Amino acid sequence: MAVGLPLFLGVSAILFSIGLLGVLLRRSPLTILLSLEVMLNSVNLTLVAFSREVGGSDGQVFALVVMGIAAAEVVVGLGLVVAMTRREMVLDTDELRSLNG
C-alpha cells in the first residue's frame, strides 16, 4: 500500500491547525514559539510531499531553507525570553505592550 499525497496533505493540515490554535490561544511566549515550529514543520511536510509527487528536489531544498529560518526564529525568540526573564518582566503576551519594562 503506497502512501499518497492526500494523506500527507491531511496530516500537514492537522499539524498546521494545531499550531495555529496554539498561537492564537496560548499566552506563554515559549508555547507560542513551539506552536510556530509545529506550523513550520507542517509546511515542510507539504513541501517534501509535493517534491516527492513531482519527482524533483526543489521542495526538499526549500524545506531545508525553512528549517534554517525556523532555527533563526528560535534563537531570537529564546533570546528575548531569556532577556525578559533576567529583567523580571511578565512573560504573559496579553500584558506585554513593549520591551521598556
CSV table of C-alpha atoms in Angstrom, one decimal, residues 3-74:
chain,number,residue,atom,x,y,z
A,3,VAL,CA,1.0,6.4,0.9
A,4,GLY,CA,-0.3,9.1,-1.4
A,5,LEU,CA,-0.3,12.9,-1.5
A,6,PRO,CA,-3.7,13.4,0.1
A,7,LEU,CA,-2.6,11.6,3.3
A,8,PHE,CA,0.5,13.8,3.6
A,9,LEU,CA,-1.6,16.9,3.0
A,10,GLY,CA,-4.2,15.8,5.6
A,11,VAL,CA,-1.5,15.3,8.2
A,12,SER,CA,0.0,18.6,7.3
A,13,ALA,CA,-3.3,20.4,7.6
A,14,ILE,CA,-4.0,18.9,11.0
A,15,LEU,CA,-0.5,19.9,12.2
A,16,PHE,CA,-0.9,23.4,10.9
A,17,SER,CA,-4.3,23.7,12.6
A,18,ILE,CA,-2.9,22.5,15.9
A,19,GLY,CA,0.0,25.1,15.6
A,20,LEU,CA,-2.4,27.9,14.7
A,21,LEU,CA,-4.6,27.1,17.7
A,22,GLY,CA,-1.6,27.1,19.9
A,23,VAL,CA,-0.5,30.6,18.6
A,24,LEU,CA,-4.0,32.0,19.0
A,25,LEU,CA,-4.9,30.6,22.4
A,26,ARG,CA,-1.8,30.4,24.4
A,27,ARG,CA,-0.2,33.3,26.4
A,28,SER,CA,3.3,31.9,27.1
A,29,PRO,CA,6.0,33.1,24.6
A,30,LEU,CA,7.6,29.6,24.7
A,31,THR,CA,4.4,27.9,23.9
A,32,ILE,CA,3.8,30.3,21.0
A,33,LEU,CA,7.3,29.6,19.7
A,34,LEU,CA,6.7,25.9,19.9
A,35,SER,CA,3.4,26.3,18.0
A,36,LEU,CA,5.2,28.3,15.3
A,37,GLU,CA,7.6,25.4,15.0
A,38,VAL,CA,4.8,23.0,14.5
A,39,MET,CA,3.3,25.2,11.8
A,40,LEU,CA,6.7,25.5,10.0
A,41,ASN,CA,7.1,21.7,10.2
A,42,SER,CA,3.7,21.2,8.6
A,43,VAL,CA,4.8,23.5,5.8
A,44,ASN,CA,8.0,21.4,5.4
A,45,LEU,CA,5.9,18.2,5.2
A,46,THR,CA,3.8,19.8,2.4
A,47,LEU,CA,6.9,20.9,0.5
A,48,VAL,CA,8.5,17.5,0.7
A,49,ALA,CA,5.2,15.7,-0.2
A,50,PHE,CA,4.8,17.8,-3.3
A,51,SER,CA,8.5,17.4,-4.2
A,52,ARG,CA,8.1,13.6,-3.9
A,53,GLU,CA,4.9,13.7,-6.0
A,54,VAL,CA,6.5,15.8,-8.8
A,55,GLY,CA,9.8,13.9,-8.7
A,56,GLY,CA,12.1,16.9,-8.2
A,57,SER,CA,14.2,18.0,-5.3
A,58,ASP,CA,13.2,21.7,-5.2
A,59,GLY,CA,10.7,21.2,-2.4
A,60,GLN,CA,13.3,19.4,-0.3
A,61,VAL,CA,15.8,22.2,-0.8
A,62,PHE,CA,13.2,24.8,0.1
A,63,ALA,CA,12.3,22.8,3.2
A,64,LEU,CA,15.9,23.0,4.3
A,65,VAL,CA,15.8,26.8,3.9
A,66,VAL,CA,12.6,26.9,6.0
A,67,MET,CA,14.4,24.8,8.7
A,68,GLY,CA,17.2,27.4,8.7
A,69,ILE,CA,14.8,30.2,9.1
A,70,ALA,CA,13.0,28.3,11.9
A,71,ALA,CA,16.3,27.9,13.7
A,72,ALA,CA,17.0,31.6,13.5
A,73,GLU,CA,13.5,32.4,14.8
A,74,VAL,CA,14.0,30.1,17.8
